[in-house]
Amino acid sequence: MQVYLPIAEVSVNALLILGMGGLVGFLSGLFGVGGGFLMTPLLIFIGIPPAVAVGTQANQLVAASVSGMLAHLRRGNVDLKMGLVLLAGSVIGSVLGVRLFSLLQLLGQIDLAINLFYLLFLGSVGALMLVESLRSMLRRRRSPGQRRKLHKHGWFLGLPFKTRFPKSRLYISALAPIAIGALGGFLTAIMGIGGGFILVPAMIYLLGMPASLVAGTSLFQIIFTTALVCFLQALQNQTVDVLLALLLLAGGVIGAQFGTHASGRLRGDQARALLATLVLIICIKVGFDLIGTPADLFTVAMRRGG
């Protein structure tokens, strides 16, 4: 069942797009991430132009995040105050990211920039998450009854504007979650991701939030960040394909519900290890495409006029 995407200017299999949306929605509910780290490169792999993949992917993230967040909200697993502070930072990061995206697109370097950002950021975070989760599982086996703190109180938590977050039982500087949110918003604009792969470990290890609140709070912030990025991308860069977005939305909403129900069956270290493995697999594929021989070879020949 082939459909033509007017903005992307390619034909794709609609059932394949629906399946991809469902898979990413499942991961969104399971891990509390937007799933863009997987969807954007998958769209690129099937022939969608990188700029359109980034701009359109934000639509799917909104739907999948809403679906997953509502399920967490019903369970009381969302810190709304923390989510709003994260959102304040993400708005700043999103605006700056879209500006940089426009500049790179004008220079004709956006495709290369997207691939390099994926390789560097996802590779670094994925490797660190995998090492930490494996260490955590080894400690659990050696000392089953021993509990260890997941974070250390850094100096940045004691910066000015200290605020209480009763739901998370924290009293920290609001500047810390604002900075984390800004980074997430910037990456959403440049890479078409929800920023959850940065937010989730940062909220656990840097802010010290309870693991039970991290997924729902992350999704709450991702909803508004991705909606803003989608609007700005459509307004400034015209890289949002509505038909592609609708197909991704349909699959994402359904998949997120299944993922949320499955999230309670995995321990935190197991979920982080699985997420890190997926991230690294995507990075390997992106890296191979950067250095490998293109499938379509072409040359540009210049002829002198005589």
Short mmCIF file of C-alpha atoms in Angstrom, two decimals:
data_model
loop_
_atom_site.label_atom_id
_atom_site.label_comp_id
_atom_site.label_asym_id
_atom_site.label_seq_id
_atom_site.Cartn_x
_atom_site.Cartn_y
_atom_site.Cartn_z
CA MET A 1 0.00 0.00 0.00
CA GLN A 2 2.13 2.85 -1.35
CA VAL A 3 1.39 6.49 -0.56
CA TYR A 4 3.12 9.61 -1.87
CA LEU A 5 4.47 12.09 0.68
CA PRO A 6 4.22 15.60 -0.82
CA ILE A 7 6.83 17.37 1.34
CA ALA A 8 9.31 14.51 1.44
CA GLU A 9 8.66 13.89 -2.28
CA VAL A 10 8.95 10.10 -1.98
CA SER A 11 6.57 7.12 -2.01
CA VAL A 12 6.48 4.85 1.05
CA ASN A 13 4.58 1.80 2.29
CA ALA A 14 1.83 3.07 4.63
CA LEU A 15 1.76 -0.16 6.66
CA LEU A 16 5.52 0.09 7.24
CA ILE A 17 5.14 3.64 8.56
CA LEU A 18 2.26 2.58 10.84
CA GLY A 19 4.37 -0.28 12.20
CA MET A 20 7.32 2.03 12.83
CA GLY A 21 5.04 4.45 14.66
CA GLY A 22 3.70 1.63 16.84
CA LEU A 23 7.20 0.42 17.71
CA VAL A 24 8.40 3.87 18.70
CA GLY A 25 5.20 4.51 20.67
CA PHE A 26 5.80 1.26 22.58
CA LEU A 27 9.34 2.39 23.46
CA SER A 28 8.01 5.80 24.50
CA GLY A 29 5.68 4.27 27.06
CA LEU A 30 8.21 1.66 28.17
CA PHE A 31 11.20 3.93 28.81
CA GLY A 32 9.64 7.37 29.25
CA VAL A 33 11.46 8.74 26.19
CA GLY A 34 10.02 10.29 23.07
CA GLY A 35 11.43 7.58 20.83
CA GLY A 36 12.80 10.07 18.31
CA PHE A 37 16.30 8.65 18.71
CA LEU A 38 14.95 5.59 16.90
CA MET A 39 12.31 7.05 14.58
CA THR A 40 14.38 9.79 12.92
CA PRO A 41 17.17 7.45 11.72
CA LEU A 42 14.58 4.82 10.74
CA LEU A 43 12.85 7.37 8.52
CA ILE A 44 16.19 8.33 7.02
CA PHE A 45 17.02 4.66 6.41
CA ILE A 46 13.84 4.18 4.31
CA GLY A 47 14.59 7.22 2.16
CA ILE A 48 12.96 10.19 3.92
CA PRO A 49 15.18 13.32 3.63
CA PRO A 50 16.86 14.00 7.02
CA ALA A 51 15.46 17.53 7.33
CA VAL A 52 11.89 16.28 6.75
CA ALA A 53 12.44 13.32 9.11
CA VAL A 54 13.48 15.69 11.91
CA GLY A 55 10.67 18.19 11.34
CA THR A 56 7.89 15.61 10.93
CA GLN A 57 9.04 13.26 13.67
CA ALA A 58 8.05 15.84 16.30
CA ASN A 59 4.36 15.27 15.45
CA GLN A 60 4.59 11.58 16.27
CA LEU A 61 6.39 12.35 19.53
CA VAL A 62 3.54 14.59 20.66
CA ALA A 63 0.90 11.89 20.25
CA ALA A 64 2.99 9.07 21.69
CA SER A 65 4.04 11.23 24.65
CA VAL A 66 0.46 12.34 25.42
CA SER A 67 -0.73 8.76 25.38
CA GLY A 68 2.08 7.55 27.62
CA MET A 69 1.96 10.54 29.99
CA LEU A 70 -1.78 10.17 30.63
CA ALA A 71 -1.24 6.55 31.62
CA HIS A 72 1.51 7.59 34.06
CA LEU A 73 -0.63 10.48 35.35
CA ARG A 74 -3.42 8.08 36.27
CA ARG A 75 -0.88 6.19 38.38
CA GLY A 76 0.33 9.37 40.08
CA ASN A 77 3.78 9.09 38.52
CA VAL A 78 4.15 12.66 37.22
CA ASP A 79 5.80 15.58 39.06
CA LEU A 80 3.99 18.48 37.38
CA LYS A 81 6.04 21.20 39.09
CA MET A 82 9.32 19.64 37.99
CA GLY A 83 7.88 19.16 34.50
CA LEU A 84 7.00 22.85 34.22
CA VAL A 85 10.50 23.94 35.29
CA LEU A 86 12.06 21.57 32.77
CA LEU A 87 9.69 22.96 30.16
CA ALA A 88 10.83 26.54 30.83
CA GLY A 89 14.36 25.55 29.87
CA SER A 90 13.25 23.46 26.89
CA VAL A 91 11.45 26.45 25.32
CA ILE A 92 14.73 28.38 25.27
CA GLY A 93 16.65 25.42 23.89
CA SER A 94 14.02 24.72 21.22
CA VAL A 95 14.07 28.27 19.85
CA LEU A 96 17.88 28.30 19.67
CA GLY A 97 17.91 24.83 18.09
CA VAL A 98 15.45 25.76 15.33
CA ARG A 99 17.50 28.88 14.57
CA LEU A 100 20.65 26.76 14.18
CA PHE A 101 18.70 24.23 12.08
CA SER A 102 17.66 27.02 9.69
CA LEU A 103 21.25 28.24 9.40
CA LEU A 104 22.60 24.77 8.65
CA GLN A 105 19.86 24.20 6.10
CA LEU A 106 20.75 27.49 4.41
CA LEU A 107 24.40 26.41 4.25
CA GLY A 108 23.43 23.01 2.81
CA GLN A 109 24.99 21.11 5.74
CA ILE A 110 21.89 19.98 7.62
CA ASP A 111 22.02 16.30 6.54
CA LEU A 112 25.64 15.92 7.66
CA ALA A 113 24.96 17.80 10.90
CA ILE A 114 22.01 15.56 11.82
CA ASN A 115 24.05 12.39 11.30
CA LEU A 116 27.03 13.74 13.25
CA PHE A 117 24.82 14.84 16.16
CA TYR A 118 23.31 11.37 16.31
CA LEU A 119 26.69 9.69 16.22
CA LEU A 120 28.30 11.87 18.89
CA PHE A 121 25.48 12.48 21.36
CA LEU A 122 23.67 9.17 21.19
CA GLY A 123 26.90 7.19 21.09
CA SER A 124 28.29 8.91 24.20
CA VAL A 125 25.09 8.73 26.23
CA GLY A 126 24.31 5.16 25.13
CA ALA A 127 27.76 3.91 26.11
CA LEU A 128 27.62 5.61 29.53
CA MET A 129 24.12 4.28 30.22
CA LEU A 130 25.08 0.75 29.23
CA VAL A 131 28.18 0.73 31.46
CA GLU A 132 26.24 2.12 34.42
CA SER A 133 23.30 -0.28 34.05
CA LEU A 134 25.61 -3.31 33.77
CA ARG A 135 27.46 -2.22 36.90
CA SER A 136 24.15 -1.79 38.69
CA MET A 137 23.03 -5.31 37.73
CA LEU A 138 26.37 -6.76 38.88
CA ARG A 139 26.09 -4.96 42.24
CA ARG A 140 22.54 -6.27 42.63
CA ARG A 141 23.74 -9.85 42.12
CA ARG A 142 26.63 -9.51 44.56
CA SER A 143 24.66 -7.62 47.23
CA PRO A 144 20.94 -8.28 46.68
CA GLY A 145 19.77 -6.48 49.79
CA GLN A 146 22.08 -3.48 49.58
CA ARG A 147 20.78 -0.18 48.26
CA ARG A 148 23.02 2.42 46.68
CA LYS A 149 22.30 6.02 45.79
CA LEU A 150 21.85 6.60 42.10
CA HIS A 151 23.22 10.13 42.19
CA LYS A 152 25.63 12.44 43.95
CA HIS A 153 24.67 15.90 45.13
CA GLY A 154 26.59 18.14 42.73
CA TRP A 155 27.43 21.77 43.32
CA PHE A 156 24.90 22.88 40.67
CA LEU A 157 22.01 21.72 42.87
CA GLY A 158 23.03 24.40 45.40
CA LEU A 159 22.94 27.30 42.94
CA PRO A 160 20.56 30.25 43.57
CA PHE A 161 16.78 30.05 43.13
CA LYS A 162 16.43 26.93 45.25
CA THR A 163 12.94 25.48 44.95
CA ARG A 164 11.02 22.71 46.69
CA PHE A 165 9.58 19.90 44.62
CA PRO A 166 7.30 18.10 47.11
CA LYS A 167 6.32 15.27 44.79
CA SER A 168 9.97 14.32 44.20
CA ARG A 169 11.00 15.25 47.77
CA LEU A 170 13.73 17.56 46.49
CA TYR A 171 14.99 21.02 47.47
CA ILE A 172 17.35 22.09 44.69
CA SER A 173 18.20 25.07 42.51
CA ALA A 174 15.65 25.56 39.71
CA LEU A 175 18.57 26.44 37.41
CA ALA A 176 19.63 22.78 37.26
CA PRO A 177 16.38 21.40 35.70
CA ILE A 178 16.13 24.52 33.51
CA ALA A 179 19.58 23.80 32.05
CA ILE A 180 18.72 20.13 31.52
CA GLY A 181 15.44 21.10 29.84
CA ALA A 182 17.27 23.57 27.57
CA LEU A 183 19.63 20.85 26.39
CA GLY A 184 16.66 18.54 25.72
CA GLY A 185 14.84 21.24 23.73
CA PHE A 186 17.93 22.00 21.67
CA LEU A 187 18.42 18.35 20.75
CA THR A 188 14.72 18.02 19.90
CA ALA A 189 15.06 20.81 17.34
CA ILE A 190 18.31 19.58 15.79
CA MET A 191 17.80 15.81 15.90
CA GLY A 192 14.03 15.33 15.94
CA ILE A 193 14.14 13.51 19.26
CA GLY A 194 12.10 14.05 22.40
CA GLY A 195 15.20 14.55 24.51
CA GLY A 196 14.15 11.76 26.85
CA PHE A 197 17.41 9.87 26.38
CA ILE A 198 19.11 12.92 27.98
CA LEU A 199 16.34 13.84 30.42
CA VAL A 200 15.78 10.39 31.94
CA PRO A 201 19.38 9.71 33.09
CA ALA A 202 19.86 13.39 34.03
CA MET A 203 16.74 13.41 36.19
CA ILE A 204 17.86 10.24 37.97
CA TYR A 205 21.61 10.77 38.35
CA LEU A 206 21.92 14.57 38.48
CA LEU A 207 18.67 15.79 40.05
CA GLY A 208 18.08 12.71 42.20
CA MET A 209 14.41 12.23 41.31
CA PRO A 210 12.71 8.96 42.32
CA ALA A 211 12.84 6.51 39.42
CA SER A 212 9.07 5.98 39.60
CA LEU A 213 8.42 9.64 38.66
CA VAL A 214 11.03 10.06 35.95
CA ALA A 215 9.24 8.48 32.96
CA GLY A 216 5.93 10.33 33.42
CA THR A 217 7.59 13.69 34.17
CA SER A 218 9.88 13.32 31.17
CA LEU A 219 6.92 12.61 28.88
CA PHE A 220 5.04 15.63 30.27
CA GLN A 221 7.88 17.93 29.24
CA ILE A 222 8.36 16.20 25.90
CA ILE A 223 4.72 16.86 24.87
CA PHE A 224 5.04 20.63 24.90
CA THR A 225 8.63 20.76 23.68
CA THR A 226 7.96 18.65 20.60
CA ALA A 227 4.74 20.56 19.84
CA LEU A 228 6.68 23.84 19.92
CA VAL A 229 9.48 22.45 17.76
CA CYS A 230 6.98 21.08 15.24
CA PHE A 231 5.29 24.48 14.96
CA LEU A 232 8.60 26.34 14.56
CA GLN A 233 9.92 23.84 11.99
CA ALA A 234 6.75 24.15 9.90
CA LEU A 235 6.79 27.95 10.16
CA GLN A 236 10.48 28.62 9.51
CA ASN A 237 11.80 25.63 7.58
CA GLN A 238 8.73 24.00 5.91
CA THR A 239 10.00 20.52 6.76
CA VAL A 240 6.82 18.99 8.22
CA ASP A 241 5.02 16.41 6.05
CA VAL A 242 1.45 16.20 7.38
CA LEU A 243 0.60 12.89 5.71
CA LEU A 244 3.70 11.21 7.12
CA ALA A 245 2.92 12.70 10.52
CA LEU A 246 -0.63 11.31 10.53
CA LEU A 247 0.59 7.79 9.73
CA LEU A 248 3.16 7.99 12.54
CA LEU A 249 0.55 9.37 14.95
CA ALA A 250 -1.85 6.50 14.38
CA GLY A 251 0.75 3.86 15.20
CA GLY A 252 2.36 5.83 18.03
CA VAL A 253 -0.78 6.28 20.14
CA ILE A 254 -1.55 2.57 20.15
CA GLY A 255 2.03 1.49 20.81
CA ALA A 256 2.45 3.88 23.75
CA GLN A 257 -0.38 2.24 25.68
CA PHE A 258 1.19 -1.21 25.39
CA GLY A 259 4.59 0.19 26.36
CA THR A 260 3.24 1.87 29.49
CA HIS A 261 1.67 -1.38 30.69
CA ALA A 262 4.91 -3.25 30.05
CA SER A 263 7.06 -0.68 31.88
CA GLY A 264 6.26 -2.12 35.30
CA ARG A 265 7.72 -5.51 34.40
CA LEU A 266 11.32 -4.30 34.03
CA ARG A 267 13.66 -3.17 36.80
CA GLY A 268 15.27 0.24 36.32
CA ASP A 269 18.71 -1.14 35.49
CA GLN A 270 17.25 -3.63 32.99
CA ALA A 271 15.25 -0.90 31.23
CA ARG A 272 18.32 1.37 31.05
CA ALA A 273 20.46 -1.45 29.64
CA LEU A 274 17.89 -2.23 26.95
CA LEU A 275 17.51 1.45 26.05
CA ALA A 276 21.30 1.90 25.86
CA THR A 277 21.63 -1.15 23.61
CA LEU A 278 19.04 0.24 21.18
CA VAL A 279 20.81 3.60 21.13
CA LEU A 280 24.17 2.01 20.34
CA ILE A 281 22.71 -0.14 17.55
CA ILE A 282 21.31 3.00 15.90
CA CYS A 283 24.66 4.78 16.32
CA ILE A 284 26.52 1.91 14.65
CA LYS A 285 24.16 2.06 11.68
CA VAL A 286 24.47 5.86 11.39
CA GLY A 287 28.26 5.63 11.61
CA PHE A 288 28.39 2.94 8.94
CA ASP A 289 26.26 5.07 6.60
CA LEU A 290 28.60 8.02 7.12
CA ILE A 291 31.77 6.14 6.18
CA GLY A 292 30.36 3.40 3.92
CA THR A 293 30.04 3.52 0.16
CA PRO A 294 26.70 5.11 -0.90
CA ALA A 295 24.18 2.86 -2.58
CA ASP A 296 23.75 5.36 -5.41
CA LEU A 297 27.06 6.44 -6.87
CA PHE A 298 27.21 9.48 -9.06
CA THR A 299 29.80 11.90 -10.35
CA VAL A 300 29.67 15.50 -11.42
CA ALA A 301 31.57 16.23 -14.59
CA MET A 302 32.46 19.74 -15.76
CA ARG A 303 32.82 20.48 -19.42
CA ARG A 304 34.68 23.42 -20.83
CA GLY A 305 32.89 25.33 -23.45
CA GLY A 306 34.79 25.53 -26.71
#
